[in-house]
Amino acid sequence: MKRLITLLLIFSTATAFAQDFETLFKEGVTHINQGNFALATESLQKAMPHARNESDRFNLHLNLAYSYMMAGNSDKALEHYNGAIKIHGYSKELLLQRATAFMHTGRFDETIEDCNSILSKNADDLDAMLCKAQACMAKGENSKAIEEFTYIIGKYPADLNARLGLAMAYKNGELYEKATLLLGLLIEEFPGNPALYIARSDVEREQGLLELALLDVEKAIELFPENAEYYTLHSILLEECGKKAAAAKSRNKAAMLKNQ
Protein backbone atom coordinates (compact mmCIF):
# COMPACT_ATOMS: atom_id res chain seq x y z
CA MET A 1 0.00 0.00 0.00
CA LYS A 2 2.83 2.38 0.94
CA ARG A 3 4.53 1.67 -2.40
CA LEU A 4 1.25 2.31 -4.24
CA ILE A 5 0.78 5.68 -2.48
CA THR A 6 4.37 6.65 -3.35
CA LEU A 7 3.79 5.77 -7.01
CA LEU A 8 0.56 7.74 -7.04
CA LEU A 9 2.34 10.76 -5.57
CA ILE A 10 5.11 10.55 -8.18
CA PHE A 11 2.53 10.23 -10.96
CA SER A 12 0.45 13.15 -9.71
CA THR A 13 3.58 15.34 -9.38
CA ALA A 14 4.69 14.51 -12.92
CA THR A 15 1.20 15.24 -14.21
CA ALA A 16 1.15 18.59 -12.40
CA PHE A 17 4.50 19.53 -13.96
CA ALA A 18 3.21 18.61 -17.42
CA GLN A 19 0.07 20.64 -16.86
CA ASP A 20 2.11 23.58 -15.57
CA PHE A 21 4.31 23.52 -18.65
CA GLU A 22 1.41 23.29 -21.10
CA THR A 23 -0.54 26.01 -19.31
CA LEU A 24 2.36 28.43 -19.08
CA PHE A 25 3.61 27.75 -22.62
CA LYS A 26 0.16 28.26 -24.13
CA GLU A 27 -0.24 31.39 -22.04
CA GLY A 28 3.07 32.71 -23.40
CA VAL A 29 2.13 31.98 -27.01
CA THR A 30 -1.23 33.69 -26.49
CA HIS A 31 0.58 36.81 -25.24
CA ILE A 32 2.86 36.69 -28.32
CA ASN A 33 -0.15 36.52 -30.63
CA GLN A 34 -1.64 39.50 -28.82
CA GLY A 35 1.61 41.48 -29.05
CA ASN A 36 2.12 41.49 -25.26
CA PHE A 37 5.81 40.54 -25.36
CA ALA A 38 6.67 41.51 -21.78
CA LEU A 39 3.91 39.20 -20.49
CA ALA A 40 5.00 36.53 -22.97
CA THR A 41 8.55 36.47 -21.60
CA GLU A 42 7.19 36.29 -18.05
CA SER A 43 5.01 33.24 -18.78
CA LEU A 44 7.64 31.45 -20.86
CA GLN A 45 10.35 31.99 -18.24
CA LYS A 46 8.04 30.50 -15.61
CA ALA A 47 7.55 27.48 -17.88
CA MET A 48 11.30 26.79 -18.20
CA PRO A 49 11.70 24.81 -14.91
CA HIS A 50 8.76 22.64 -15.95
CA ALA A 51 10.20 21.68 -19.37
CA ARG A 52 9.99 17.92 -19.75
CA ASN A 53 12.56 17.35 -22.48
CA GLU A 54 14.81 19.06 -25.04
CA SER A 55 11.90 19.65 -27.39
CA ASP A 56 10.16 21.69 -24.69
CA ARG A 57 13.34 23.61 -23.93
CA PHE A 58 13.98 24.30 -27.62
CA ASN A 59 10.47 25.70 -28.11
CA LEU A 60 10.84 27.84 -25.01
CA HIS A 61 14.20 29.24 -26.14
CA LEU A 62 12.82 29.98 -29.60
CA ASN A 63 9.73 31.79 -28.34
CA LEU A 64 11.66 33.64 -25.64
CA ALA A 65 14.25 34.81 -28.18
CA TYR A 66 11.50 36.16 -30.43
CA SER A 67 9.64 37.79 -27.53
CA TYR A 68 12.75 39.49 -26.18
CA MET A 69 13.65 40.76 -29.65
CA MET A 70 10.18 42.22 -30.09
CA ALA A 71 10.37 43.73 -26.61
CA GLY A 72 13.63 45.44 -27.58
CA ASN A 73 15.92 43.35 -25.38
CA SER A 74 18.43 41.97 -27.89
CA ASP A 75 20.90 40.81 -25.24
CA LYS A 76 18.33 38.49 -23.65
CA ALA A 77 17.22 37.38 -27.11
CA LEU A 78 20.82 36.33 -27.85
CA GLU A 79 20.89 34.16 -24.71
CA HIS A 80 17.91 32.21 -25.95
CA TYR A 81 19.06 31.99 -29.58
CA ASN A 82 22.26 30.48 -28.19
CA GLY A 83 20.20 28.03 -26.14
CA ALA A 84 18.08 27.03 -29.15
CA ILE A 85 21.14 26.55 -31.38
CA LYS A 86 22.89 24.49 -28.69
CA ILE A 87 19.95 22.08 -28.69
CA HIS A 88 19.10 22.08 -32.40
CA GLY A 89 22.52 22.46 -34.02
CA TYR A 90 22.92 24.14 -37.41
CA SER A 91 19.85 25.89 -38.76
CA LYS A 92 19.95 28.67 -41.34
CA GLU A 93 16.87 30.31 -39.87
CA LEU A 94 18.25 30.28 -36.32
CA LEU A 95 21.66 31.60 -37.35
CA LEU A 96 20.07 34.35 -39.42
CA GLN A 97 17.85 35.37 -36.51
CA ARG A 98 20.84 35.36 -34.14
CA ALA A 99 22.82 37.40 -36.68
CA THR A 100 20.02 39.99 -36.61
CA ALA A 101 20.14 40.05 -32.81
CA PHE A 102 23.92 40.55 -32.93
CA MET A 103 23.33 43.43 -35.36
CA HIS A 104 20.91 45.09 -32.92
CA THR A 105 23.51 44.90 -30.13
CA GLY A 106 26.24 46.37 -32.33
CA ARG A 107 28.20 43.11 -32.48
CA PHE A 108 28.76 43.31 -36.22
CA ASP A 109 31.73 40.90 -36.41
CA GLU A 110 29.58 38.18 -34.86
CA THR A 111 26.77 39.02 -37.29
CA ILE A 112 29.21 38.49 -40.15
CA GLU A 113 30.47 35.25 -38.56
CA ASP A 114 26.95 33.80 -38.45
CA CYS A 115 26.32 34.90 -42.04
CA ASN A 116 29.57 33.27 -43.13
CA SER A 117 28.49 30.03 -41.42
CA ILE A 118 25.34 30.04 -43.57
CA LEU A 119 27.29 30.94 -46.71
CA SER A 120 29.74 28.08 -46.08
CA LYS A 121 26.76 25.75 -46.59
CA ASN A 122 25.20 27.72 -49.45
CA ALA A 123 27.38 30.38 -51.07
CA ASP A 124 24.40 31.90 -52.90
CA ASP A 125 22.08 32.36 -49.91
CA LEU A 126 20.54 35.78 -50.56
CA ASP A 127 19.40 36.44 -46.97
CA ALA A 128 22.85 35.76 -45.52
CA MET A 129 24.59 37.86 -48.18
CA LEU A 130 22.29 40.82 -47.55
CA CYS A 131 22.71 40.55 -43.78
CA LYS A 132 26.51 40.41 -44.15
CA ALA A 133 26.56 43.45 -46.45
CA GLN A 134 24.35 45.40 -44.03
CA ALA A 135 26.67 44.49 -41.15
CA CYS A 136 29.67 45.78 -43.12
CA MET A 137 27.81 49.04 -43.74
CA ALA A 138 26.81 49.31 -40.07
CA LYS A 139 30.49 48.86 -39.11
CA GLY A 140 31.35 51.84 -41.29
CA GLU A 141 33.21 49.68 -43.82
CA ASN A 142 31.56 51.35 -46.82
CA SER A 143 34.03 50.09 -49.42
CA LYS A 144 33.48 46.52 -48.24
CA ALA A 145 29.70 47.08 -48.16
CA ILE A 146 29.76 48.41 -51.74
CA GLU A 147 31.75 45.35 -52.76
CA GLU A 148 29.29 43.00 -51.03
CA PHE A 149 26.15 44.66 -52.44
CA THR A 150 27.69 44.78 -55.94
CA TYR A 151 28.44 41.06 -55.71
CA ILE A 152 24.84 40.32 -54.64
CA ILE A 153 23.46 42.36 -57.54
CA GLY A 154 25.65 40.33 -59.89
CA LYS A 155 23.96 37.19 -58.56
CA TYR A 156 20.46 38.64 -58.09
CA PRO A 157 20.19 41.69 -60.39
CA ALA A 158 16.48 42.26 -59.68
CA ASP A 159 16.76 42.27 -55.87
CA LEU A 160 15.50 45.63 -54.58
CA ASN A 161 17.10 45.29 -51.13
CA ALA A 162 20.55 44.82 -52.62
CA ARG A 163 20.16 47.77 -54.97
CA LEU A 164 18.82 50.03 -52.21
CA GLY A 165 21.60 48.83 -49.92
CA LEU A 166 24.18 49.77 -52.56
CA ALA A 167 22.67 53.25 -52.86
CA MET A 168 22.88 53.71 -49.07
CA ALA A 169 26.49 52.47 -49.05
CA TYR A 170 27.27 55.06 -51.74
CA LYS A 171 25.61 57.72 -49.58
CA ASN A 172 27.55 56.70 -46.48
CA GLY A 173 30.74 56.85 -48.52
CA GLU A 174 29.75 60.36 -49.70
CA LEU A 175 29.45 59.13 -53.29
CA TYR A 176 26.33 61.26 -53.63
CA GLU A 177 26.18 61.34 -57.42
CA LYS A 178 26.20 57.56 -57.64
CA ALA A 179 23.63 57.26 -54.85
CA THR A 180 21.29 59.80 -56.47
CA LEU A 181 21.59 58.17 -59.89
CA LEU A 182 20.84 54.69 -58.56
CA LEU A 183 17.91 55.89 -56.44
CA GLY A 184 16.51 57.79 -59.43
CA LEU A 185 16.59 54.59 -61.49
CA LEU A 186 14.88 52.67 -58.68
CA ILE A 187 12.16 55.32 -58.35
CA GLU A 188 11.52 55.11 -62.10
CA GLU A 189 11.14 51.36 -61.72
CA PHE A 190 9.13 51.44 -58.47
CA PRO A 191 7.36 54.83 -58.39
CA GLY A 192 4.91 53.66 -55.72
CA ASN A 193 7.55 52.71 -53.13
CA PRO A 194 7.72 55.46 -50.45
CA ALA A 195 10.95 54.11 -48.90
CA LEU A 196 12.85 55.03 -52.05
CA TYR A 197 11.79 58.68 -51.82
CA ILE A 198 12.83 58.74 -48.15
CA ALA A 199 16.21 57.26 -49.08
CA ARG A 200 16.75 59.89 -51.76
CA SER A 201 15.70 62.65 -49.37
CA ASP A 202 18.46 61.48 -46.98
CA VAL A 203 21.03 61.85 -49.77
CA GLU A 204 19.70 65.30 -50.69
CA ARG A 205 19.62 66.46 -47.06
CA GLU A 206 23.27 65.47 -46.52
CA GLN A 207 24.17 67.66 -49.49
CA GLY A 208 22.15 70.58 -48.11
CA LEU A 209 19.50 70.27 -50.84
CA LEU A 210 16.67 70.79 -48.34
CA GLU A 211 13.93 71.82 -50.77
CA LEU A 212 14.53 68.70 -52.89
CA ALA A 213 14.58 66.58 -49.73
CA LEU A 214 11.25 68.10 -48.68
CA LEU A 215 9.68 67.28 -52.04
CA ASP A 216 10.74 63.64 -51.73
CA VAL A 217 9.42 63.33 -48.17
CA GLU A 218 6.13 64.89 -49.25
CA LYS A 219 5.88 62.32 -52.04
CA ALA A 220 6.49 59.54 -49.51
CA ILE A 221 3.73 60.98 -47.29
CA GLU A 222 1.39 61.10 -50.29
CA LEU A 223 2.04 57.39 -50.89
CA PHE A 224 1.91 56.37 -47.21
CA PRO A 225 0.04 59.02 -45.19
CA GLU A 226 -0.29 56.79 -42.10
CA ASN A 227 3.47 56.71 -41.42
CA ALA A 228 4.26 58.86 -38.37
CA GLU A 229 8.01 58.79 -38.98
CA TYR A 230 7.58 60.45 -42.36
CA TYR A 231 5.81 63.38 -40.70
CA THR A 232 8.57 63.61 -38.09
CA LEU A 233 11.19 63.79 -40.84
CA HIS A 234 9.03 66.32 -42.67
CA SER A 235 8.90 68.53 -39.55
CA ILE A 236 12.70 68.38 -39.15
CA LEU A 237 13.27 69.44 -42.74
CA LEU A 238 10.70 72.24 -42.43
CA GLU A 239 12.49 73.50 -39.30
CA GLU A 240 15.80 73.47 -41.19
CA CYS A 241 14.12 75.50 -43.95
CA GLY A 242 12.86 78.02 -41.36
CA LYS A 243 9.19 77.05 -41.79
CA LYS A 244 8.34 76.77 -38.10
CA ALA A 245 4.53 76.88 -38.30
CA ALA A 246 4.43 74.15 -40.92
CA ALA A 247 6.96 72.13 -38.91
CA ALA A 248 4.74 72.30 -35.82
CA LYS A 249 1.79 71.08 -37.86
CA SER A 250 3.76 68.06 -39.09
CA ARG A 251 4.99 67.28 -35.56
CA ASN A 252 1.40 67.31 -34.32
CA LYS A 253 0.36 64.98 -37.13
CA ALA A 254 3.19 62.60 -36.24
CA ALA A 255 2.15 62.59 -32.56
CA MET A 256 -1.48 61.95 -33.49
CA LEU A 257 -0.54 58.97 -35.67
CA LYS A 258 1.71 57.49 -32.97
CA ASN A 259 -1.12 57.70 -30.43
CA GLN A 260 -3.69 55.96 -32.64
XYZ file of N, CA and C in Angstrom, residues 23-211:
567
model
N 0.227 24.800 -19.633
C -0.543 26.012 -19.314
C 0.294 27.266 -19.532
N 1.505 27.244 -18.984
C 2.358 28.426 -19.079
C 2.837 28.676 -20.514
N 3.150 27.596 -21.234
C 3.607 27.747 -22.615
C 2.490 28.319 -23.492
N 1.295 27.760 -23.354
C 0.156 28.263 -24.129
C -0.151 29.710 -23.774
N -0.016 30.026 -22.502
C -0.242 31.395 -22.038
C 0.763 32.347 -22.706
N 2.034 31.906 -22.766
C 3.068 32.712 -23.400
C 2.805 32.934 -24.875
N 2.417 31.876 -25.576
C 2.127 31.983 -27.010
C 0.927 32.898 -27.250
N -0.062 32.807 -26.379
C -1.225 33.695 -26.490
C -0.802 35.158 -26.367
N 0.080 35.440 -25.401
C 0.581 36.813 -25.240
C 1.351 37.269 -26.481
N 2.127 36.350 -27.086
C 2.858 36.692 -28.316
C 1.876 37.070 -29.415
N 0.847 36.253 -29.584
C -0.147 36.516 -30.630
C -0.879 37.835 -30.413
N -0.973 38.232 -29.150
C -1.643 39.500 -28.817
C -0.685 40.689 -28.818
N 0.614 40.408 -29.039
C 1.607 41.476 -29.053
C 2.044 41.938 -27.678
N 1.719 41.154 -26.637
C 2.118 41.493 -25.259
C 3.421 40.762 -24.923
N 4.553 41.293 -25.422
C 5.806 40.545 -25.362
C 6.411 40.513 -23.958
N 6.182 41.527 -23.162
C 6.669 41.509 -21.779
C 5.969 40.395 -20.989
N 4.656 40.281 -21.163
C 3.914 39.204 -20.491
C 4.304 37.846 -21.049
N 4.588 37.792 -22.349
C 4.999 36.530 -22.975
C 6.292 36.021 -22.350
N 7.280 36.904 -22.190
C 8.550 36.471 -21.599
C 8.356 36.003 -20.161
N 7.463 36.668 -19.450
C 7.194 36.289 -18.053
C 6.625 34.874 -17.966
N 5.627 34.568 -18.801
C 5.006 33.239 -18.783
C 5.984 32.164 -19.239
N 6.725 32.452 -20.307
C 7.643 31.455 -20.863
C 8.814 31.184 -19.921
N 9.286 32.210 -19.222
C 10.350 31.988 -18.241
C 9.855 31.115 -17.091
N 8.615 31.331 -16.679
C 8.044 30.497 -15.612
C 7.907 29.046 -16.055
N 7.714 28.850 -17.368
C 7.549 27.482 -17.885
C 8.865 26.719 -17.938
N 10.004 27.440 -17.993
C 11.299 26.791 -18.202
C 11.616 25.684 -17.189
N 11.397 25.897 -15.863
C 11.703 24.809 -14.912
C 10.815 23.576 -15.088
N 9.695 23.738 -15.773
C 8.764 22.639 -15.954
C 8.951 21.911 -17.292
N 9.954 22.338 -18.073
C 10.199 21.684 -19.370
C 10.515 20.214 -19.147
N 9.887 19.359 -19.967
C 9.993 17.916 -19.751
C 11.119 17.278 -20.550
N 11.547 17.936 -21.607
C 12.560 17.345 -22.485
C 13.196 18.453 -23.336
N 14.112 18.064 -24.212
C 14.810 19.058 -25.037
C 13.882 19.748 -26.027
N 12.864 19.035 -26.478
C 11.898 19.651 -27.391
C 11.187 20.817 -26.710
N 10.784 20.609 -25.457
C 10.159 21.694 -24.689
C 11.121 22.861 -24.527
N 12.365 22.546 -24.154
C 13.343 23.610 -23.928
C 13.646 24.372 -25.216
N 13.729 23.641 -26.326
C 13.982 24.296 -27.623
C 12.856 25.277 -27.952
N 11.612 24.828 -27.799
C 10.471 25.700 -28.107
C 10.415 26.914 -27.192
N 10.798 26.715 -25.933
C 10.839 27.844 -25.006
C 11.918 28.846 -25.422
N 13.118 28.346 -25.714
C 14.204 29.237 -26.137
C 13.806 30.025 -27.386
N 13.191 29.336 -28.331
C 12.824 29.979 -29.597
C 11.801 31.089 -29.368
N 10.774 30.800 -28.594
C 9.730 31.794 -28.345
C 10.211 32.918 -27.431
N 11.096 32.601 -26.500
C 11.662 33.636 -25.644
C 12.568 34.567 -26.454
N 13.364 33.991 -27.342
C 14.248 34.811 -28.176
C 13.423 35.795 -29.003
N 12.361 35.292 -29.610
C 11.499 36.158 -30.425
C 10.838 37.239 -29.562
N 10.338 36.845 -28.412
C 9.642 37.791 -27.534
C 10.574 38.884 -27.034
N 11.792 38.488 -26.643
C 12.753 39.492 -26.180
C 13.167 40.434 -27.309
N 13.323 39.898 -28.515
C 13.651 40.761 -29.654
C 12.546 41.783 -29.883
N 11.302 41.323 -29.857
C 10.179 42.217 -30.093
C 10.002 43.219 -28.952
N 10.441 42.833 -27.760
C 10.368 43.734 -26.606
C 11.554 44.698 -26.564
N 12.491 44.534 -27.496
C 13.634 45.440 -27.577
C 14.813 45.059 -26.705
N 14.820 43.810 -26.219
C 15.925 43.349 -25.376
C 16.754 42.334 -26.167
N 17.658 42.848 -27.001
C 18.429 41.972 -27.894
C 19.424 41.106 -27.130
N 19.944 41.608 -26.013
C 20.899 40.814 -25.235
C 20.251 39.543 -24.695
N 19.046 39.681 -24.144
C 18.331 38.493 -23.652
C 17.922 37.584 -24.803
N 17.564 38.192 -25.937
C 17.225 37.382 -27.108
C 18.408 36.515 -27.515
N 19.614 37.080 -27.477
C 20.816 36.327 -27.846
C 21.016 35.116 -26.930
N 20.767 35.287 -25.644
C 20.894 34.162 -24.708
C 20.046 32.986 -25.173
N 18.839 33.286 -25.601
C 17.914 32.206 -25.951
C 18.146 31.683 -27.370
N 18.630 32.527 -28.272
C 19.055 31.987 -29.575
C 20.219 31.023 -29.377
N 21.140 31.385 -28.485
C 22.257 30.482 -28.187
C 21.751 29.162 -27.622
N 20.769 29.248 -26.726
C 20.196 28.029 -26.144
C 19.521 27.164 -27.182
N 18.782 27.783 -28.098
C 18.085 27.034 -29.150
C 19.080 26.373 -30.095
N 20.141 27.104 -30.455
C 21.145 26.554 -31.381
C 21.923 25.427 -30.723
N 22.189 25.558 -29.414
C 22.893 24.494 -28.691
C 22.104 23.194 -28.732
N 20.799 23.282 -28.654
C 19.953 22.083 -28.688
C 19.781 21.570 -30.116
N 19.485 22.487 -31.043
C 19.105 22.085 -32.404
C 20.301 21.816 -33.307
N 21.402 22.536 -33.093
C 22.524 22.464 -34.024
C 22.310 23.439 -35.171
N 22.988 23.201 -36.285
C 22.920 24.135 -37.412
C 21.494 24.297 -37.927
N 21.117 25.548 -38.128
C 19.850 25.893 -38.761
C 20.032 27.262 -39.385
N 19.808 27.374 -40.672
C 19.955 28.668 -41.344
C 19.066 29.711 -40.681
N 17.822 29.351 -40.425
C 16.871 30.312 -39.868
C 17.327 30.810 -38.498
N 17.803 29.887 -37.648
C 18.249 30.280 -36.316
C 19.493 31.167 -36.382
N 20.446 30.803 -37.234
C 21.665 31.602 -37.353
C 21.357 32.992 -37.896
N 20.431 33.058 -38.841
C 20.074 34.354 -39.415
C 19.378 35.233 -38.375
N 18.523 34.613 -37.565
C 17.852 35.374 -36.506
C 18.855 35.828 -35.451
N 19.820 34.951 -35.115
C 20.840 35.358 -34.144
C 21.724 36.457 -34.728
N 22.025 36.360 -36.030
C 22.815 37.404 -36.683
C 22.122 38.757 -36.581
N 20.796 38.750 -36.738
C 20.021 39.989 -36.606
C 20.098 40.525 -35.187
N 20.024 39.628 -34.209
C 20.142 40.051 -32.808
C 21.525 40.634 -32.531
N 22.574 39.996 -33.065
C 23.924 40.547 -32.934
C 23.989 41.953 -33.537
N 23.331 42.124 -34.690
C 23.334 43.427 -35.360
C 22.715 44.485 -34.449
N 21.612 44.135 -33.792
C 20.909 45.086 -32.924
C 21.748 45.479 -31.710
N 22.659 44.595 -31.285
C 23.506 44.903 -30.132
C 24.833 45.521 -30.549
N 25.002 45.757 -31.843
C 26.239 46.367 -32.334
C 27.399 45.405 -32.449
N 27.128 44.120 -32.383
C 28.195 43.108 -32.482
C 28.278 42.632 -33.939
N 28.815 43.512 -34.772
C 28.765 43.307 -36.217
C 29.685 42.175 -36.685
N 30.826 41.997 -36.016
C 31.726 40.899 -36.406
C 31.045 39.552 -36.199
N 30.278 39.438 -35.118
C 29.579 38.179 -34.856
C 28.403 37.988 -35.822
N 27.787 39.106 -36.232
C 26.772 39.019 -37.290
C 27.388 38.421 -38.542
N 28.529 38.960 -38.941
C 29.213 38.486 -40.155
C 29.630 37.027 -40.003
N 30.067 36.645 -38.810
C 30.475 35.255 -38.559
C 29.303 34.303 -38.769
N 28.121 34.651 -38.251
C 26.951 33.800 -38.449
C 26.556 33.739 -39.923
N 26.631 34.884 -40.610
C 26.322 34.902 -42.043
C 27.297 34.029 -42.821
N 28.573 34.101 -42.448
C 29.574 33.267 -43.126
C 29.332 31.780 -42.883
N 28.818 31.439 -41.705
C 28.492 30.031 -41.421
C 27.402 29.540 -42.370
N 26.411 30.400 -42.623
C 25.338 30.042 -43.567
C 25.910 29.939 -44.978
N 26.740 30.901 -45.348
C 27.293 30.940 -46.706
C 28.261 29.786 -46.959
N 28.857 29.240 -45.907
C 29.737 28.077 -46.083
C 28.947 26.846 -46.513
N 27.638 26.845 -46.169
C 26.757 25.745 -46.587
C 26.120 26.033 -47.942
N 25.825 27.310 -48.192
C 25.195 27.717 -49.453
C 25.725 29.098 -49.821
N 26.686 29.132 -50.723
C 27.380 30.376 -51.067
C 26.468 31.412 -51.713
N 25.307 30.984 -52.206
C 24.400 31.899 -52.898
C 23.180 32.266 -52.067
N 23.247 32.054 -50.757
C 22.081 32.364 -49.910
C 21.886 33.875 -49.853
N 20.793 34.352 -50.432
C 20.544 35.783 -50.556
C 20.388 36.457 -49.193
N 19.640 35.833 -48.286
C 19.404 36.437 -46.969
C 20.714 36.660 -46.223
N 21.577 35.649 -46.236
C 22.852 35.765 -45.521
C 23.755 36.805 -46.173
N 23.765 36.864 -47.493
C 24.592 37.857 -48.184
C 24.135 39.271 -47.870
N 22.816 39.494 -47.872
C 22.286 40.821 -47.552
C 22.609 41.216 -46.116
N 22.439 40.282 -45.194
C 22.715 40.552 -43.783
C 24.193 40.897 -43.585
N 25.066 40.159 -44.250
C 26.510 40.412 -44.147
C 26.852 41.796 -44.689
N 26.296 42.144 -45.840
C 26.563 43.453 -46.445
C 26.076 44.577 -45.541
N 24.890 44.382 -44.941
C 24.347 45.400 -44.032
C 25.222 45.549 -42.790
N 25.783 44.435 -42.307
C 26.672 44.492 -41.145
C 27.950 45.254 -41.486
N 28.479 45.037 -42.682
C 29.670 45.782 -43.115
C 29.369 47.277 -43.150
N 28.194 47.636 -43.667
C 27.812 49.040 -43.744
C 27.644 49.613 -42.336
N 27.018 48.848 -41.439
C 26.814 49.307 -40.067
C 28.144 49.505 -39.335
N 29.158 48.719 -39.701
C 30.489 48.864 -39.111
C 31.220 50.101 -39.622
N 30.683 50.699 -40.688
C 31.355 51.842 -41.295
C 32.331 51.443 -42.382
N 32.315 50.170 -42.760
C 33.206 49.684 -43.818
C 32.485 49.824 -45.162
N 32.376 51.067 -45.636
C 31.556 51.345 -46.816
C 32.110 50.710 -48.085
N 33.430 50.707 -48.232
C 34.030 50.086 -49.424
C 33.710 48.597 -49.472
N 33.802 47.946 -48.316
C 33.476 46.520 -48.236
C 31.985 46.307 -48.492
N 31.143 47.193 -47.944
C 29.698 47.077 -48.163
C 29.362 47.238 -49.644
N 29.989 48.211 -50.303
C 29.764 48.413 -51.742
C 30.167 47.153 -52.511
N 31.280 46.583 -52.121
C 31.750 45.346 -52.762
C 30.744 44.213 -52.569
N 30.237 44.078 -51.333
C 29.291 42.998 -51.026
C 27.968 43.195 -51.780
N 27.419 44.412 -51.742
C 26.154 44.665 -52.440
C 26.310 44.500 -53.955
N 27.438 44.926 -54.495
C 27.685 44.782 -55.937
C 27.739 43.300 -56.319
N 28.366 42.500 -55.463
C 28.438 41.057 -55.712
C 27.035 40.441 -55.708
N 26.213 40.852 -54.727
C 24.841 40.316 -54.643
C 24.056 40.676 -55.899
N 24.186 41.922 -56.340
C 23.458 42.361 -57.541
C 23.896 41.568 -58.758
N 25.175 41.185 -58.799
C 25.650 40.329 -59.886
C 24.956 38.977 -59.890
N 24.642 38.482 -58.690
C 23.957 37.186 -58.564
C 22.443 37.336 -58.704
N 21.913 38.416 -58.120
C 20.464 38.637 -58.087
C 20.180 40.065 -58.570
N 20.277 40.311 -59.862
C 20.185 41.686 -60.391
C 18.853 42.385 -60.129
N 17.793 41.640 -59.884
C 16.479 42.256 -59.679
C 16.176 42.530 -58.214
N 17.082 42.148 -57.306
C 16.759 42.274 -55.874
C 16.777 43.735 -55.441
N 15.639 44.223 -54.977
C 15.504 45.630 -54.584
C 16.326 45.940 -53.339
N 16.357 45.031 -52.366
C 17.098 45.287 -51.131
C 18.587 45.477 -51.396
N 19.132 44.686 -52.297
C 20.553 44.819 -52.620
C 20.831 46.141 -53.321
N 19.955 46.529 -54.219
C 20.160 47.774 -54.971
C 19.995 48.996 -54.063
N 19.011 48.938 -53.180
C 18.824 50.030 -52.214
C 20.000 50.070 -51.238
N 20.446 48.901 -50.812
C 21.604 48.833 -49.924
C 22.840 49.445 -50.562
N 23.042 49.182 -51.846
C 24.180 49.767 -52.555
C 24.071 51.288 -52.588
N 22.869 51.798 -52.845
C 22.666 53.251 -52.856
C 23.001 53.854 -51.495
N 22.596 53.191 -50.412
C 22.882 53.706 -49.071
C 24.381 53.619 -48.742
N 25.035 52.572 -49.252
C 26.487 52.474 -49.054
C 27.206 53.592 -49.811
N 26.721 53.915 -51.007
C 27.267 55.059 -51.742
C 27.093 56.345 -50.933
N 25.879 56.513 -50.374
C 25.609 57.723 -49.579
C 26.554 57.813 -48.379
N 26.693 56.701 -47.656
C 27.554 56.697 -46.477
C 29.013 56.974 -46.832
N 29.391 56.582 -48.049
C 30.742 56.851 -48.520
C 30.880 58.200 -49.200
N 29.813 59.013 -49.112
C 29.750 60.356 -49.703
C 29.900 60.333 -51.224
N 29.493 59.226 -51.821
C 29.450 59.127 -53.286
C 28.026 59.520 -53.714
N 27.703 60.786 -53.505
C 26.332 61.259 -53.635
C 25.795 61.148 -55.065
N 26.649 61.404 -56.038
C 26.183 61.340 -57.421
C 25.741 59.924 -57.784
N 26.544 58.955 -57.373
C 26.198 57.558 -57.644
C 24.929 57.160 -56.888
N 24.813 57.589 -55.657
C 23.628 57.263 -54.848
C 22.374 57.853 -55.476
N 22.452 59.122 -55.887
C 21.289 59.798 -56.471
C 20.890 59.152 -57.794
N 21.870 58.810 -58.601
C 21.586 58.172 -59.894
C 20.892 56.829 -59.695
N 21.418 56.016 -58.797
C 20.839 54.693 -58.555
C 19.429 54.817 -57.977
N 19.239 55.716 -57.026
C 17.905 55.894 -56.443
C 16.913 56.428 -57.468
N 17.383 57.297 -58.355
C 16.511 57.792 -59.425
C 16.043 56.664 -60.327
N 16.953 55.744 -60.652
C 16.587 54.592 -61.489
C 15.584 53.694 -60.761
N 15.795 53.504 -59.461
C 14.878 52.669 -58.682
C 13.494 53.312 -58.586
N 13.449 54.624 -58.429
C 12.158 55.320 -58.353
C 11.425 55.233 -59.687
N 12.157 55.296 -60.782
C 11.524 55.112 -62.098
C 10.916 53.723 -62.218
N 11.605 52.748 -61.648
C 11.145 51.356 -61.724
C 10.030 51.064 -60.723
N 10.117 51.681 -59.540
C 9.133 51.437 -58.471
C 8.590 52.772 -57.965
N 7.820 53.486 -58.779
C 7.360 54.832 -58.394
C 6.414 54.852 -57.194
N 5.844 53.716 -56.838
C 4.914 53.660 -55.718
C 5.539 53.237 -54.409
N 6.873 53.155 -54.347
C 7.549 52.710 -53.127
C 8.028 53.920 -52.323
N 7.366 54.245 -51.203
C 7.724 55.457 -50.453
C 9.123 55.416 -49.849
N 9.626 54.214 -49.522
C 10.949 54.107 -48.902
C 12.047 54.644 -49.812
N 11.846 54.541 -51.107
C 12.851 55.028 -52.054
C 12.941 56.550 -52.036
N 11.796 57.212 -51.902
C 11.792 58.680 -51.816
C 12.441 59.142 -50.512
N 12.201 58.402 -49.427
C 12.827 58.735 -48.146
C 14.340 58.563 -48.251
N 14.776 57.493 -48.907
C 16.212 57.263 -49.076
C 16.851 58.395 -49.881
N 16.181 58.806 -50.953
C 16.751 59.887 -51.760
C 16.747 61.200 -50.989
N 15.728 61.414 -50.171
C 15.700 62.646 -49.365
C 16.881 62.687 -48.398
N 17.297 61.529 -47.874
C 18.463 61.484 -46.985
C 19.727 61.928 -47.722
N 19.863 61.464 -48.957
C 21.025 61.848 -49.770
C 21.002 63.355 -50.030
N 19.834 63.865 -50.384
C 19.696 65.299 -50.686
C 19.949 66.154 -49.442
N 19.439 65.694 -48.303
C 19.618 66.458 -47.063
C 21.094 66.544 -46.689
N 21.840 65.446 -46.848
C 23.265 65.465 -46.524
C 24.033 66.460 -47.395
N 23.517 66.708 -48.592
C 24.171 67.663 -49.494
C 23.658 69.092 -49.286
N 22.709 69.257 -48.358
C 22.150 70.581 -48.112
C 21.059 70.975 -49.084
N 20.555 69.998 -49.850
C 19.497 70.266 -50.837
C 18.139 70.075 -50.154
N 17.816 70.983 -49.236
C 16.673 70.794 -48.343
C 15.336 70.849 -49.068
N 15.205 71.720 -50.045
C 13.930 71.820 -50.774
C 13.655 70.544 -51.552
